[in-house]
Amino acid sequence: MEERIEDLPEPTVKPDFCIQFQGFEEEFAQTVGRNLMQAVNNFSRIVPLEGLDGITVGFDYSKAIEGIERGFPCRLPPPTPTENENIGTGIGMALPIIRDGVVKTHIVFSPVITKCFQDGVKEEELKIGLKLLLHELGHVFEHSCKYKAFGNTVELTVNELIPDPLQRFLWGLSHHIWEEYCANRVAINFMKDWQTENEVFVSIAADYRINIHKSRKLYHLREINLEDFLSVVEDQLHVLLYATGVLFGAVDSVDEEVLSPQAKELLDATEQEALHSFHNVLKKIWDNLCQWESYNDFLDLNQPTLELLHSLKLYPSINEDELLHIDVPVDLS
Protein backbone atom coordinates (compact mmCIF):
# COMPACT_ATOMS: atom_id res chain seq x y z
CA MET A 1 0.00 0.00 0.00
CA GLU A 2 1.65 3.20 -1.17
CA GLU A 3 -0.16 5.61 1.16
CA ARG A 4 0.98 5.81 4.76
CA ILE A 5 -1.56 4.45 7.24
CA GLU A 6 -1.66 7.74 9.14
CA ASP A 7 -2.64 9.56 5.93
CA LEU A 8 -5.71 7.37 5.38
CA PRO A 9 -9.23 8.02 6.78
CA GLU A 10 -10.19 6.81 10.23
CA PRO A 11 -11.12 3.11 10.60
CA THR A 12 -14.77 2.38 9.80
CA VAL A 13 -15.22 -0.60 12.12
CA LYS A 14 -17.42 0.20 15.09
CA PRO A 15 -15.72 1.05 18.42
CA ASP A 16 -17.38 -1.97 20.10
CA PHE A 17 -16.05 -4.39 17.47
CA CYS A 18 -14.14 -7.25 19.06
CA ILE A 19 -12.41 -10.53 18.23
CA GLN A 20 -13.28 -13.55 20.37
CA PHE A 21 -11.26 -16.75 20.73
CA GLN A 22 -12.73 -20.07 21.78
CA GLY A 23 -10.51 -22.91 22.98
CA PHE A 24 -7.13 -21.11 22.88
CA GLU A 25 -4.66 -20.14 25.61
CA GLU A 26 -5.12 -16.53 26.68
CA GLU A 27 -1.62 -15.27 25.83
CA PHE A 28 -1.72 -16.84 22.37
CA ALA A 29 -5.19 -15.42 21.71
CA GLN A 30 -4.11 -11.92 22.77
CA THR A 31 -1.13 -11.97 20.37
CA VAL A 32 -3.08 -13.24 17.38
CA GLY A 33 -6.04 -11.03 18.22
CA ARG A 34 -3.87 -7.92 18.33
CA ASN A 35 -2.42 -8.65 14.88
CA LEU A 36 -5.82 -9.50 13.42
CA MET A 37 -7.33 -6.33 14.88
CA GLN A 38 -4.59 -4.19 13.34
CA ALA A 39 -5.17 -5.75 9.91
CA VAL A 40 -8.94 -5.23 10.14
CA ASN A 41 -8.55 -1.62 11.29
CA ASN A 42 -6.14 -0.81 8.47
CA PHE A 43 -8.36 -2.40 5.83
CA SER A 44 -11.42 -0.58 7.18
CA ARG A 45 -9.72 2.73 6.44
CA ILE A 46 -10.13 1.94 2.74
CA VAL A 47 -13.25 -0.25 2.51
CA PRO A 48 -16.35 0.60 4.59
CA LEU A 49 -16.77 -2.06 7.27
CA GLU A 50 -19.45 -0.54 9.49
CA GLY A 51 -21.38 -3.76 9.02
CA LEU A 52 -18.79 -5.94 10.77
CA ASP A 53 -20.32 -7.23 14.01
CA GLY A 54 -17.25 -9.12 15.16
CA ILE A 55 -14.91 -12.04 14.53
CA THR A 56 -14.87 -15.39 16.31
CA VAL A 57 -11.91 -17.76 16.02
CA GLY A 58 -12.93 -21.21 17.19
CA PHE A 59 -10.68 -24.18 17.88
CA ASP A 60 -13.81 -26.20 17.08
CA TYR A 61 -14.84 -24.43 13.87
CA SER A 62 -18.24 -26.11 13.44
CA LYS A 63 -19.17 -25.47 17.08
CA ALA A 64 -18.14 -21.81 16.75
CA ILE A 65 -20.43 -21.40 13.72
CA GLU A 66 -23.32 -23.04 15.55
CA GLY A 67 -22.82 -20.72 18.49
CA ILE A 68 -23.36 -17.46 16.61
CA GLU A 69 -26.67 -15.86 17.48
CA ARG A 70 -28.09 -14.90 14.07
CA GLY A 71 -31.01 -12.77 15.30
CA PHE A 72 -33.48 -13.95 12.66
CA PRO A 73 -37.22 -14.12 13.51
CA CYS A 74 -37.19 -17.89 12.95
CA ARG A 75 -34.26 -20.07 13.96
CA LEU A 76 -32.21 -21.21 10.97
CA PRO A 77 -30.07 -24.34 10.86
CA PRO A 78 -26.39 -23.37 11.17
CA PRO A 79 -24.45 -23.28 7.89
CA THR A 80 -22.21 -26.24 7.18
CA PRO A 81 -18.44 -25.67 6.81
CA THR A 82 -17.25 -26.29 3.26
CA GLU A 83 -15.86 -29.77 2.63
CA ASN A 84 -15.03 -30.30 -1.04
CA GLU A 85 -12.18 -32.17 -2.69
CA ASN A 86 -11.77 -29.45 -5.35
CA ILE A 87 -12.07 -26.24 -3.35
CA GLY A 88 -10.80 -27.69 -0.08
CA THR A 89 -11.95 -27.37 3.51
CA GLY A 90 -13.54 -24.10 4.55
CA ILE A 91 -11.67 -22.11 7.17
CA GLY A 92 -13.68 -18.89 7.19
CA MET A 93 -17.34 -17.92 6.94
CA ALA A 94 -19.09 -14.54 6.88
CA LEU A 95 -22.53 -14.98 8.47
CA PRO A 96 -25.31 -12.42 7.90
CA ILE A 97 -26.94 -11.63 11.23
CA ILE A 98 -29.40 -9.06 12.61
CA ARG A 99 -28.45 -6.77 15.47
CA ASP A 100 -30.98 -4.19 16.68
CA GLY A 101 -32.94 -4.55 13.46
CA VAL A 102 -29.88 -3.93 11.25
CA VAL A 103 -28.16 -6.47 9.01
CA LYS A 104 -24.57 -7.05 10.13
CA THR A 105 -21.95 -9.71 9.46
CA HIS A 106 -20.12 -11.92 11.91
CA ILE A 107 -17.01 -13.72 10.64
CA VAL A 108 -16.01 -17.12 12.00
CA PHE A 109 -12.53 -18.56 11.40
CA SER A 110 -11.05 -21.99 12.03
CA PRO A 111 -7.69 -22.31 13.88
CA VAL A 112 -5.87 -22.15 10.52
CA ILE A 113 -6.08 -18.35 10.56
CA THR A 114 -4.04 -18.19 13.78
CA LYS A 115 -0.97 -19.64 12.06
CA CYS A 116 -0.88 -16.61 9.76
CA PHE A 117 -1.15 -13.88 12.43
CA GLN A 118 1.34 -14.97 15.07
CA ASP A 119 4.30 -12.73 15.88
CA GLY A 120 7.31 -13.42 13.66
CA VAL A 121 5.29 -15.29 11.03
CA LYS A 122 6.93 -15.77 7.63
CA GLU A 123 5.94 -13.29 4.93
CA GLU A 124 4.37 -15.97 2.74
CA GLU A 125 2.14 -17.20 5.57
CA LEU A 126 1.16 -13.63 6.42
CA LYS A 127 0.12 -13.06 2.79
CA ILE A 128 -2.04 -16.17 2.90
CA GLY A 129 -3.66 -14.97 6.11
CA LEU A 130 -4.28 -11.49 4.77
CA LYS A 131 -5.86 -12.90 1.62
CA LEU A 132 -8.18 -15.10 3.69
CA LEU A 133 -9.09 -12.22 5.98
CA LEU A 134 -9.66 -9.72 3.15
CA HIS A 135 -11.91 -12.17 1.31
CA GLU A 136 -14.20 -12.56 4.32
CA LEU A 137 -14.16 -8.80 4.90
CA GLY A 138 -15.17 -8.48 1.25
CA HIS A 139 -18.30 -10.45 2.16
CA VAL A 140 -18.97 -7.94 4.95
CA PHE A 141 -18.85 -5.17 2.37
CA GLU A 142 -21.18 -7.11 0.01
CA HIS A 143 -23.72 -7.77 2.76
CA SER A 144 -23.73 -4.07 3.68
CA CYS A 145 -24.29 -3.06 0.04
CA LYS A 146 -27.35 -5.31 -0.18
CA TYR A 147 -28.69 -3.98 3.11
CA LYS A 148 -28.33 -0.37 1.93
CA ALA A 149 -30.10 -1.19 -1.32
CA PHE A 150 -32.86 -3.54 -0.15
CA GLY A 151 -33.10 -3.46 3.64
CA ASN A 152 -33.60 -6.70 5.56
CA THR A 153 -34.08 -9.11 2.66
CA VAL A 154 -32.27 -11.71 4.80
CA GLU A 155 -35.47 -11.95 6.86
CA LEU A 156 -37.45 -13.11 3.83
CA THR A 157 -37.78 -16.74 2.89
CA VAL A 158 -36.52 -17.71 -0.55
CA ASN A 159 -40.14 -18.28 -1.63
CA GLU A 160 -41.04 -14.74 -0.58
CA LEU A 161 -38.00 -13.24 -2.27
CA ILE A 162 -38.34 -15.25 -5.50
CA PRO A 163 -41.91 -16.55 -6.02
CA ASP A 164 -41.30 -18.14 -9.42
CA PRO A 165 -40.15 -21.78 -8.92
CA LEU A 166 -37.92 -21.91 -12.01
CA GLN A 167 -36.18 -18.64 -11.15
CA ARG A 168 -35.84 -19.85 -7.55
CA PHE A 169 -34.18 -23.09 -8.70
CA LEU A 170 -31.75 -21.21 -10.97
CA TRP A 171 -31.03 -18.67 -8.23
CA GLY A 172 -30.14 -21.54 -5.89
CA LEU A 173 -27.39 -22.48 -8.32
CA SER A 174 -26.27 -19.00 -9.31
CA HIS A 175 -26.34 -16.63 -6.34
CA HIS A 176 -22.97 -17.75 -4.91
CA ILE A 177 -21.18 -16.52 -8.02
CA TRP A 178 -21.92 -12.85 -7.25
CA GLU A 179 -21.10 -13.15 -3.56
CA GLU A 180 -17.70 -14.71 -4.30
CA TYR A 181 -17.03 -12.30 -7.17
CA CYS A 182 -17.62 -9.25 -4.99
CA ALA A 183 -15.65 -10.57 -2.01
CA ASN A 184 -12.64 -11.55 -4.09
CA ARG A 185 -12.67 -8.43 -6.23
CA VAL A 186 -12.37 -6.43 -3.02
CA ALA A 187 -9.63 -8.70 -1.62
CA ILE A 188 -7.48 -9.13 -4.73
CA ASN A 189 -7.52 -5.39 -5.33
CA PHE A 190 -5.04 -5.25 -2.44
CA MET A 191 -3.23 -8.59 -2.81
CA LYS A 192 -2.70 -8.61 -6.63
CA ASP A 193 -2.41 -12.41 -6.62
CA TRP A 194 -4.82 -14.42 -8.76
CA GLN A 195 -2.83 -17.47 -9.91
CA THR A 196 -4.26 -19.72 -7.19
CA GLU A 197 -7.80 -18.85 -8.27
CA ASN A 198 -6.97 -19.82 -11.86
CA GLU A 199 -5.42 -23.13 -10.78
CA VAL A 200 -8.50 -24.05 -8.72
CA PHE A 201 -10.85 -23.10 -11.55
CA VAL A 202 -8.91 -25.18 -14.09
CA SER A 203 -8.97 -28.18 -11.75
CA ILE A 204 -12.74 -27.92 -11.32
CA ALA A 205 -13.43 -27.24 -15.01
CA ALA A 206 -11.49 -30.40 -15.89
CA ASP A 207 -13.76 -32.62 -13.78
CA TYR A 208 -17.24 -31.17 -13.41
CA ARG A 209 -18.68 -32.23 -16.78
CA ILE A 210 -17.14 -35.72 -16.46
CA ASN A 211 -18.67 -36.17 -13.01
CA ILE A 212 -22.11 -35.09 -14.22
CA HIS A 213 -21.92 -37.36 -17.25
CA LYS A 214 -20.97 -40.38 -15.12
CA SER A 215 -23.95 -39.78 -12.85
CA ARG A 216 -26.22 -39.27 -15.85
CA LYS A 217 -25.31 -42.72 -17.17
CA LEU A 218 -25.99 -44.25 -13.75
CA TYR A 219 -29.39 -42.55 -13.70
CA HIS A 220 -30.40 -43.83 -17.14
CA LEU A 221 -29.14 -47.29 -16.22
CA ARG A 222 -31.40 -46.99 -13.13
CA GLU A 223 -28.53 -47.43 -10.71
CA ILE A 224 -29.37 -44.11 -9.05
CA ASN A 225 -32.66 -42.18 -8.93
CA LEU A 226 -33.40 -38.73 -10.37
CA GLU A 227 -33.03 -37.02 -7.00
CA ASP A 228 -29.52 -38.42 -6.57
CA PHE A 229 -28.54 -37.42 -10.10
CA LEU A 230 -29.81 -33.86 -9.67
CA SER A 231 -27.98 -33.66 -6.34
CA VAL A 232 -24.73 -34.38 -8.22
CA VAL A 233 -25.60 -31.77 -10.87
CA GLU A 234 -26.32 -29.11 -8.25
CA ASP A 235 -23.16 -29.91 -6.31
CA GLN A 236 -20.94 -29.80 -9.41
CA LEU A 237 -22.46 -26.56 -10.71
CA HIS A 238 -22.29 -24.98 -7.27
CA VAL A 239 -18.57 -25.72 -7.09
CA LEU A 240 -17.97 -24.55 -10.68
CA LEU A 241 -19.83 -21.26 -10.17
CA TYR A 242 -18.18 -20.70 -6.79
CA ALA A 243 -14.77 -21.04 -8.46
CA THR A 244 -15.93 -18.88 -11.37
CA GLY A 245 -17.00 -16.05 -9.09
CA VAL A 246 -13.71 -16.18 -7.16
CA LEU A 247 -11.71 -16.24 -10.40
CA PHE A 248 -13.64 -13.47 -12.16
CA GLY A 249 -13.46 -11.22 -9.10
CA ALA A 250 -9.70 -11.73 -9.01
CA VAL A 251 -8.98 -11.16 -12.70
CA ASP A 252 -11.18 -8.05 -12.84
CA SER A 253 -9.16 -6.61 -9.96
CA VAL A 254 -5.88 -7.00 -11.85
CA ASP A 255 -7.28 -6.46 -15.37
CA GLU A 256 -6.37 -9.91 -16.67
CA GLU A 257 -8.20 -11.98 -19.28
CA VAL A 258 -11.28 -13.68 -17.87
CA LEU A 259 -10.47 -17.22 -19.02
CA SER A 260 -6.88 -18.41 -19.20
CA PRO A 261 -5.64 -20.52 -22.15
CA GLN A 262 -5.71 -23.59 -19.86
CA ALA A 263 -9.36 -22.95 -18.99
CA LYS A 264 -10.37 -22.44 -22.62
CA GLU A 265 -8.88 -25.80 -23.54
CA LEU A 266 -11.19 -27.52 -21.06
CA LEU A 267 -14.45 -25.75 -21.94
CA ASP A 268 -16.45 -26.08 -25.13
CA ALA A 269 -17.76 -23.03 -26.99
CA THR A 270 -21.20 -23.15 -25.33
CA GLU A 271 -19.71 -23.29 -21.84
CA GLN A 272 -17.33 -20.44 -22.59
CA GLU A 273 -20.21 -18.35 -23.92
CA ALA A 274 -22.25 -19.00 -20.77
CA LEU A 275 -19.32 -18.04 -18.53
CA HIS A 276 -18.74 -14.85 -20.50
CA SER A 277 -22.44 -14.07 -20.02
CA PHE A 278 -21.95 -14.50 -16.28
CA HIS A 279 -19.01 -12.11 -16.44
CA ASN A 280 -21.03 -9.44 -18.22
CA VAL A 281 -23.80 -9.61 -15.61
CA LEU A 282 -21.32 -9.59 -12.72
CA LYS A 283 -19.60 -6.47 -14.05
CA LYS A 284 -22.97 -4.76 -14.47
CA ILE A 285 -23.94 -5.59 -10.87
CA TRP A 286 -20.53 -4.38 -9.65
CA ASP A 287 -20.80 -1.11 -11.59
CA ASN A 288 -24.10 -0.39 -9.81
CA LEU A 289 -22.95 -1.20 -6.27
CA CYS A 290 -25.58 -0.16 -3.69
CA GLN A 291 -27.65 1.45 -6.46
CA TRP A 292 -29.46 -1.64 -7.68
CA GLU A 293 -33.08 -1.04 -8.67
CA SER A 294 -34.38 -4.31 -7.27
CA TYR A 295 -33.32 -7.82 -6.33
CA ASN A 296 -34.14 -8.76 -9.93
CA ASP A 297 -30.75 -7.31 -10.89
CA PHE A 298 -29.24 -10.44 -9.31
CA LEU A 299 -31.73 -12.73 -11.04
CA ASP A 300 -30.09 -11.69 -14.33
CA LEU A 301 -27.51 -14.34 -13.34
CA ASN A 302 -30.18 -16.99 -13.89
CA GLN A 303 -30.07 -16.75 -17.69
CA PRO A 304 -26.41 -17.81 -18.04
CA THR A 305 -27.14 -20.53 -15.45
CA LEU A 306 -29.87 -21.80 -17.76
CA GLU A 307 -27.45 -21.65 -20.70
CA LEU A 308 -24.96 -23.73 -18.72
CA LEU A 309 -27.64 -26.33 -17.93
CA HIS A 310 -28.59 -26.49 -21.61
CA SER A 311 -24.94 -27.08 -22.52
CA LEU A 312 -25.20 -30.17 -20.28
CA LYS A 313 -28.44 -31.23 -22.06
CA LEU A 314 -30.54 -30.53 -18.99
CA TYR A 315 -33.78 -28.63 -19.54
CA PRO A 316 -35.64 -27.25 -16.51
CA SER A 317 -39.20 -25.96 -16.88
CA ILE A 318 -42.42 -25.52 -14.92
CA ASN A 319 -45.19 -28.08 -15.46
CA GLU A 320 -48.97 -27.57 -15.40
CA ASP A 321 -49.00 -27.97 -11.62
CA GLU A 322 -46.52 -25.10 -11.24
CA LEU A 323 -43.83 -27.55 -10.15
CA LEU A 324 -40.26 -27.70 -11.35
CA HIS A 325 -39.58 -30.34 -14.01
CA ILE A 326 -36.17 -31.17 -15.45
CA ASP A 327 -35.96 -33.04 -18.73
CA VAL A 328 -32.92 -35.34 -18.86
CA PRO A 329 -32.62 -36.84 -22.37
CA VAL A 330 -30.91 -40.22 -22.56
CA ASP A 331 -27.19 -39.93 -23.28
CA LEU A 332 -25.15 -43.08 -22.70
CA SER A 333 -22.22 -42.11 -24.93
Coordinates of C-alpha atoms in Angstrom, one line a residue:
M1 CA 0.0 0.0 0.0
E2 CA 1.7 3.2 -1.2
E3 CA -0.2 5.6 1.2
R4 CA 1.0 5.8 4.8
I5 CA -1.6 4.4 7.2
E6 CA -1.7 7.7 9.1
D7 CA -2.6 9.6 5.9
L8 CA -5.7 7.4 5.4
P9 CA -9.2 8.0 6.8
E10 CA -10.2 6.8 10.2
P11 CA -11.1 3.1 10.6
T12 CA -14.8 2.4 9.8
V13 CA -15.2 -0.6 12.1
K14 CA -17.4 0.2 15.1
P15 CA -15.7 1.0 18.4
D16 CA -17.4 -2.0 20.1
F17 CA -16.1 -4.4 17.5
C18 CA -14.1 -7.2 19.1
I19 CA -12.4 -10.5 18.2
Q20 CA -13.3 -13.5 20.4
F21 CA -11.3 -16.7 20.7
Q22 CA -12.7 -20.1 21.8
G23 CA -10.5 -22.9 23.0
F24 CA -7.1 -21.1 22.9
E25 CA -4.7 -20.1 25.6
E26 CA -5.1 -16.5 26.7
E27 CA -1.6 -15.3 25.8
F28 CA -1.7 -16.8 22.4
A29 CA -5.2 -15.4 21.7
Q30 CA -4.1 -11.9 22.8
T31 CA -1.1 -12.0 20.4
V32 CA -3.1 -13.2 17.4
G33 CA -6.0 -11.0 18.2
R34 CA -3.9 -7.9 18.3
N35 CA -2.4 -8.6 14.9
L36 CA -5.8 -9.5 13.4
M37 CA -7.3 -6.3 14.9
Q38 CA -4.6 -4.2 13.3
A39 CA -5.2 -5.7 9.9
V40 CA -8.9 -5.2 10.1
N41 CA -8.5 -1.6 11.3
N42 CA -6.1 -0.8 8.5
F43 CA -8.4 -2.4 5.8
S44 CA -11.4 -0.6 7.2
R45 CA -9.7 2.7 6.4
I46 CA -10.1 1.9 2.7
V47 CA -13.3 -0.2 2.5
P48 CA -16.3 0.6 4.6
L49 CA -16.8 -2.1 7.3
E50 CA -19.5 -0.5 9.5
G51 CA -21.4 -3.8 9.0
L52 CA -18.8 -5.9 10.8
D53 CA -20.3 -7.2 14.0
G54 CA -17.2 -9.1 15.2
I55 CA -14.9 -12.0 14.5
T56 CA -14.9 -15.4 16.3
V57 CA -11.9 -17.8 16.0
G58 CA -12.9 -21.2 17.2
F59 CA -10.7 -24.2 17.9
D60 CA -13.8 -26.2 17.1
Y61 CA -14.8 -24.4 13.9
S62 CA -18.2 -26.1 13.4
K63 CA -19.2 -25.5 17.1
A64 CA -18.1 -21.8 16.7
I65 CA -20.4 -21.4 13.7
E66 CA -23.3 -23.0 15.5
G67 CA -22.8 -20.7 18.5
I68 CA -23.4 -17.5 16.6
E69 CA -26.7 -15.9 17.5
R70 CA -28.1 -14.9 14.1
G71 CA -31.0 -12.8 15.3
F72 CA -33.5 -14.0 12.7
P73 CA -37.2 -14.1 13.5
C74 CA -37.2 -17.9 13.0
R75 CA -34.3 -20.1 14.0
L76 CA -32.2 -21.2 11.0
P77 CA -30.1 -24.3 10.9
P78 CA -26.4 -23.4 11.2
P79 CA -24.4 -23.3 7.9
T80 CA -22.2 -26.2 7.2
P81 CA -18.4 -25.7 6.8
T82 CA -17.3 -26.3 3.3
E83 CA -15.9 -29.8 2.6
N84 CA -15.0 -30.3 -1.0
E85 CA -12.2 -32.2 -2.7
N86 CA -11.8 -29.5 -5.3
I87 CA -12.1 -26.2 -3.3
G88 CA -10.8 -27.7 -0.1
T89 CA -11.9 -27.4 3.5
G90 CA -13.5 -24.1 4.5
I91 CA -11.7 -22.1 7.2
G92 CA -13.7 -18.9 7.2
M93 CA -17.3 -17.9 6.9
A94 CA -19.1 -14.5 6.9
L95 CA -22.5 -15.0 8.5
P96 CA -25.3 -12.4 7.9
I97 CA -26.9 -11.6 11.2
I98 CA -29.4 -9.1 12.6
R99 CA -28.4 -6.8 15.5
D100 CA -31.0 -4.2 16.7
G101 CA -32.9 -4.6 13.5
V102 CA -29.9 -3.9 11.3
V103 CA -28.2 -6.5 9.0
K104 CA -24.6 -7.0 10.1
T105 CA -22.0 -9.7 9.5
H106 CA -20.1 -11.9 11.9
I107 CA -17.0 -13.7 10.6
V108 CA -16.0 -17.1 12.0
F109 CA -12.5 -18.6 11.4
S110 CA -11.1 -22.0 12.0
P111 CA -7.7 -22.3 13.9
V112 CA -5.9 -22.2 10.5
I113 CA -6.1 -18.4 10.6
T114 CA -4.0 -18.2 13.8
K115 CA -1.0 -19.6 12.1
C116 CA -0.9 -16.6 9.8
F117 CA -1.1 -13.9 12.4
Q118 CA 1.3 -15.0 15.1
D119 CA 4.3 -12.7 15.9
G120 CA 7.3 -13.4 13.7
V121 CA 5.3 -15.3 11.0
K122 CA 6.9 -15.8 7.6
E123 CA 5.9 -13.3 4.9
E124 CA 4.4 -16.0 2.7
E125 CA 2.1 -17.2 5.6
L126 CA 1.2 -13.6 6.4
K127 CA 0.1 -13.1 2.8
I128 CA -2.0 -16.2 2.9
G129 CA -3.7 -15.0 6.1
L130 CA -4.3 -11.5 4.8
K131 CA -5.9 -12.9 1.6
L132 CA -8.2 -15.1 3.7
L133 CA -9.1 -12.2 6.0
L134 CA -9.7 -9.7 3.2
H135 CA -11.9 -12.2 1.3
E136 CA -14.2 -12.6 4.3
L137 CA -14.2 -8.8 4.9
G138 CA -15.2 -8.5 1.2
H139 CA -18.3 -10.5 2.2
V140 CA -19.0 -7.9 5.0
F141 CA -18.8 -5.2 2.4
E142 CA -21.2 -7.1 0.0
H143 CA -23.7 -7.8 2.8
S144 CA -23.7 -4.1 3.7
C145 CA -24.3 -3.1 0.0
K146 CA -27.4 -5.3 -0.2
Y147 CA -28.7 -4.0 3.1
K148 CA -28.3 -0.4 1.9
A149 CA -30.1 -1.2 -1.3
F150 CA -32.9 -3.5 -0.1
G151 CA -33.1 -3.5 3.6
N152 CA -33.6 -6.7 5.6
T153 CA -34.1 -9.1 2.7
V154 CA -32.3 -11.7 4.8
E155 CA -35.5 -11.9 6.9
L156 CA -37.4 -13.1 3.8
T157 CA -37.8 -16.7 2.9
V158 CA -36.5 -17.7 -0.6
N159 CA -40.1 -18.3 -1.6
E160 CA -41.0 -14.7 -0.6
L161 CA -38.0 -13.2 -2.3
I162 CA -38.3 -15.2 -5.5
P163 CA -41.9 -16.5 -6.0
D164 CA -41.3 -18.1 -9.4
P165 CA -40.1 -21.8 -8.9
L166 CA -37.9 -21.9 -12.0
Q167 CA -36.2 -18.6 -11.1
R168 CA -35.8 -19.8 -7.6
F169 CA -34.2 -23.1 -8.7
L170 CA -31.8 -21.2 -11.0
W171 CA -31.0 -18.7 -8.2
G172 CA -30.1 -21.5 -5.9
L173 CA -27.4 -22.5 -8.3
S174 CA -26.3 -19.0 -9.3
H175 CA -26.3 -16.6 -6.3
H176 CA -23.0 -17.7 -4.9
I177 CA -21.2 -16.5 -8.0
W178 CA -21.9 -12.9 -7.3
E179 CA -21.1 -13.1 -3.6
E180 CA -17.7 -14.7 -4.3
Y181 CA -17.0 -12.3 -7.2
C182 CA -17.6 -9.2 -5.0
A183 CA -15.6 -10.6 -2.0
N184 CA -12.6 -11.6 -4.1
R185 CA -12.7 -8.4 -6.2
V186 CA -12.4 -6.4 -3.0
A187 CA -9.6 -8.7 -1.6
I188 CA -7.5 -9.1 -4.7
N189 CA -7.5 -5.4 -5.3
F190 CA -5.0 -5.3 -2.4
M191 CA -3.2 -8.6 -2.8
K192 CA -2.7 -8.6 -6.6
D193 CA -2.4 -12.4 -6.6
W194 CA -4.8 -14.4 -8.8
Q195 CA -2.8 -17.5 -9.9
T196 CA -4.3 -19.7 -7.2
E197 CA -7.8 -18.8 -8.3
N198 CA -7.0 -19.8 -11.9
E199 CA -5.4 -23.1 -10.8
V200 CA -8.5 -24.0 -8.7
F201 CA -10.8 -23.1 -11.6
V202 CA -8.9 -25.2 -14.1
S203 CA -9.0 -28.2 -11.8
I204 CA -12.7 -27.9 -11.3
A205 CA -13.4 -27.2 -15.0
A206 CA -11.5 -30.4 -15.9
D207 CA -13.8 -32.6 -13.8
Y208 CA -17.2 -31.2 -13.4
R209 CA -18.7 -32.2 -16.8
I210 CA -17.1 -35.7 -16.5
N211 CA -18.7 -36.2 -13.0
I212 CA -22.1 -35.1 -14.2
H213 CA -21.9 -37.4 -17.3
K214 CA -21.0 -40.4 -15.1
S215 CA -24.0 -39.8 -12.9
R216 CA -26.2 -39.3 -15.8
K217 CA -25.3 -42.7 -17.2
L218 CA -26.0 -44.3 -13.8
Y219 CA -29.4 -42.5 -13.7
H220 CA -30.4 -43.8 -17.1
L221 CA -29.1 -47.3 -16.2
R222 CA -31.4 -47.0 -13.1
E223 CA -28.5 -47.4 -10.7
I224 CA -29.4 -44.1 -9.0
N225 CA -32.7 -42.2 -8.9
L226 CA -33.4 -38.7 -10.4
E227 CA -33.0 -37.0 -7.0
D228 CA -29.5 -38.4 -6.6
F229 CA -28.5 -37.4 -10.1
L230 CA -29.8 -33.9 -9.7
S231 CA -28.0 -33.7 -6.3
V232 CA -24.7 -34.4 -8.2
V233 CA -25.6 -31.8 -10.9
E234 CA -26.3 -29.1 -8.3
D235 CA -23.2 -29.9 -6.3
Q236 CA -20.9 -29.8 -9.4
L237 CA -22.5 -26.6 -10.7
H238 CA -22.3 -25.0 -7.3
V239 CA -18.6 -25.7 -7.1
L240 CA -18.0 -24.5 -10.7
L241 CA -19.8 -21.3 -10.2
Y242 CA -18.2 -20.7 -6.8
A243 CA -14.8 -21.0 -8.5
T244 CA -15.9 -18.9 -11.4
G245 CA -17.0 -16.1 -9.1
V246 CA -13.7 -16.2 -7.2
L247 CA -11.7 -16.2 -10.4
F248 CA -13.6 -13.5 -12.2
G249 CA -13.5 -11.2 -9.1
A250 CA -9.7 -11.7 -9.0
V251 CA -9.0 -11.2 -12.7
D252 CA -11.2 -8.1 -12.8
S253 CA -9.2 -6.6 -10.0
V254 CA -5.9 -7.0 -11.8
D255 CA -7.3 -6.5 -15.4
E256 CA -6.4 -9.9 -16.7
E257 CA -8.2 -12.0 -19.3
V258 CA -11.3 -13.7 -17.9
L259 CA -10.5 -17.2 -19.0
S260 CA -6.9 -18.4 -19.2
P261 CA -5.6 -20.5 -22.2
Q262 CA -5.7 -23.6 -19.9
A263 CA -9.4 -22.9 -19.0
K264 CA -10.4 -22.4 -22.6
E265 CA -8.9 -25.8 -23.5
L266 CA -11.2 -27.5 -21.1
L267 CA -14.4 -25.8 -21.9
D268 CA -16.5 -26.1 -25.1
A269 CA -17.8 -23.0 -27.0
T270 CA -21.2 -23.1 -25.3
E271 CA -19.7 -23.3 -21.8
Q272 CA -17.3 -20.4 -22.6
E273 CA -20.2 -18.3 -23.9
A274 CA -22.3 -19.0 -20.8
L275 CA -19.3 -18.0 -18.5
H276 CA -18.7 -14.9 -20.5
S277 CA -22.4 -14.1 -20.0
F278 CA -21.9 -14.5 -16.3
H279 CA -19.0 -12.1 -16.4
N280 CA -21.0 -9.4 -18.2
V281 CA -23.8 -9.6 -15.6
L282 CA -21.3 -9.6 -12.7
K283 CA -19.6 -6.5 -14.1
K284 CA -23.0 -4.8 -14.5
I285 CA -23.9 -5.6 -10.9
W286 CA -20.5 -4.4 -9.6
D287 CA -20.8 -1.1 -11.6
N288 CA -24.1 -0.4 -9.8
L289 CA -22.9 -1.2 -6.3
C290 CA -25.6 -0.2 -3.7
Q291 CA -27.7 1.5 -6.5
W292 CA -29.5 -1.6 -7.7
E293 CA -33.1 -1.0 -8.7
S294 CA -34.4 -4.3 -7.3
Y295 CA -33.3 -7.8 -6.3
N296 CA -34.1 -8.8 -9.9
D297 CA -30.8 -7.3 -10.9
F298 CA -29.2 -10.4 -9.3
L299 CA -31.7 -12.7 -11.0
D300 CA -30.1 -11.7 -14.3
L301 CA -27.5 -14.3 -13.3
N302 CA -30.2 -17.0 -13.9
Q303 CA -30.1 -16.8 -17.7
P304 CA -26.4 -17.8 -18.0
T305 CA -27.1 -20.5 -15.5
L306 CA -29.9 -21.8 -17.8
E307 CA -27.4 -21.7 -20.7
L308 CA -25.0 -23.7 -18.7
L309 CA -27.6 -26.3 -17.9
H310 CA -28.6 -26.5 -21.6
S311 CA -24.9 -27.1 -22.5
L312 CA -25.2 -30.2 -20.3
K313 CA -28.4 -31.2 -22.1
L314 CA -30.5 -30.5 -19.0
Y315 CA -33.8 -28.6 -19.5
P316 CA -35.6 -27.2 -16.5
S317 CA -39.2 -26.0 -16.9
I318 CA -42.4 -25.5 -14.9
N319 CA -45.2 -28.1 -15.5
E320 CA -49.0 -27.6 -15.4
D321 CA -49.0 -28.0 -11.6
E322 CA -46.5 -25.1 -11.2
L323 CA -43.8 -27.5 -10.2
L324 CA -40.3 -27.7 -11.3
H325 CA -39.6 -30.3 -14.0
I326 CA -36.2 -31.2 -15.4
D327 CA -36.0 -33.0 -18.7
V328 CA -32.9 -35.3 -18.9
P329 CA -32.6 -36.8 -22.4
V330 CA -30.9 -40.2 -22.6
D331 CA -27.2 -39.9 -23.3
L332 CA -25.1 -43.1 -22.7
S333 CA -22.2 -42.1 -24.9

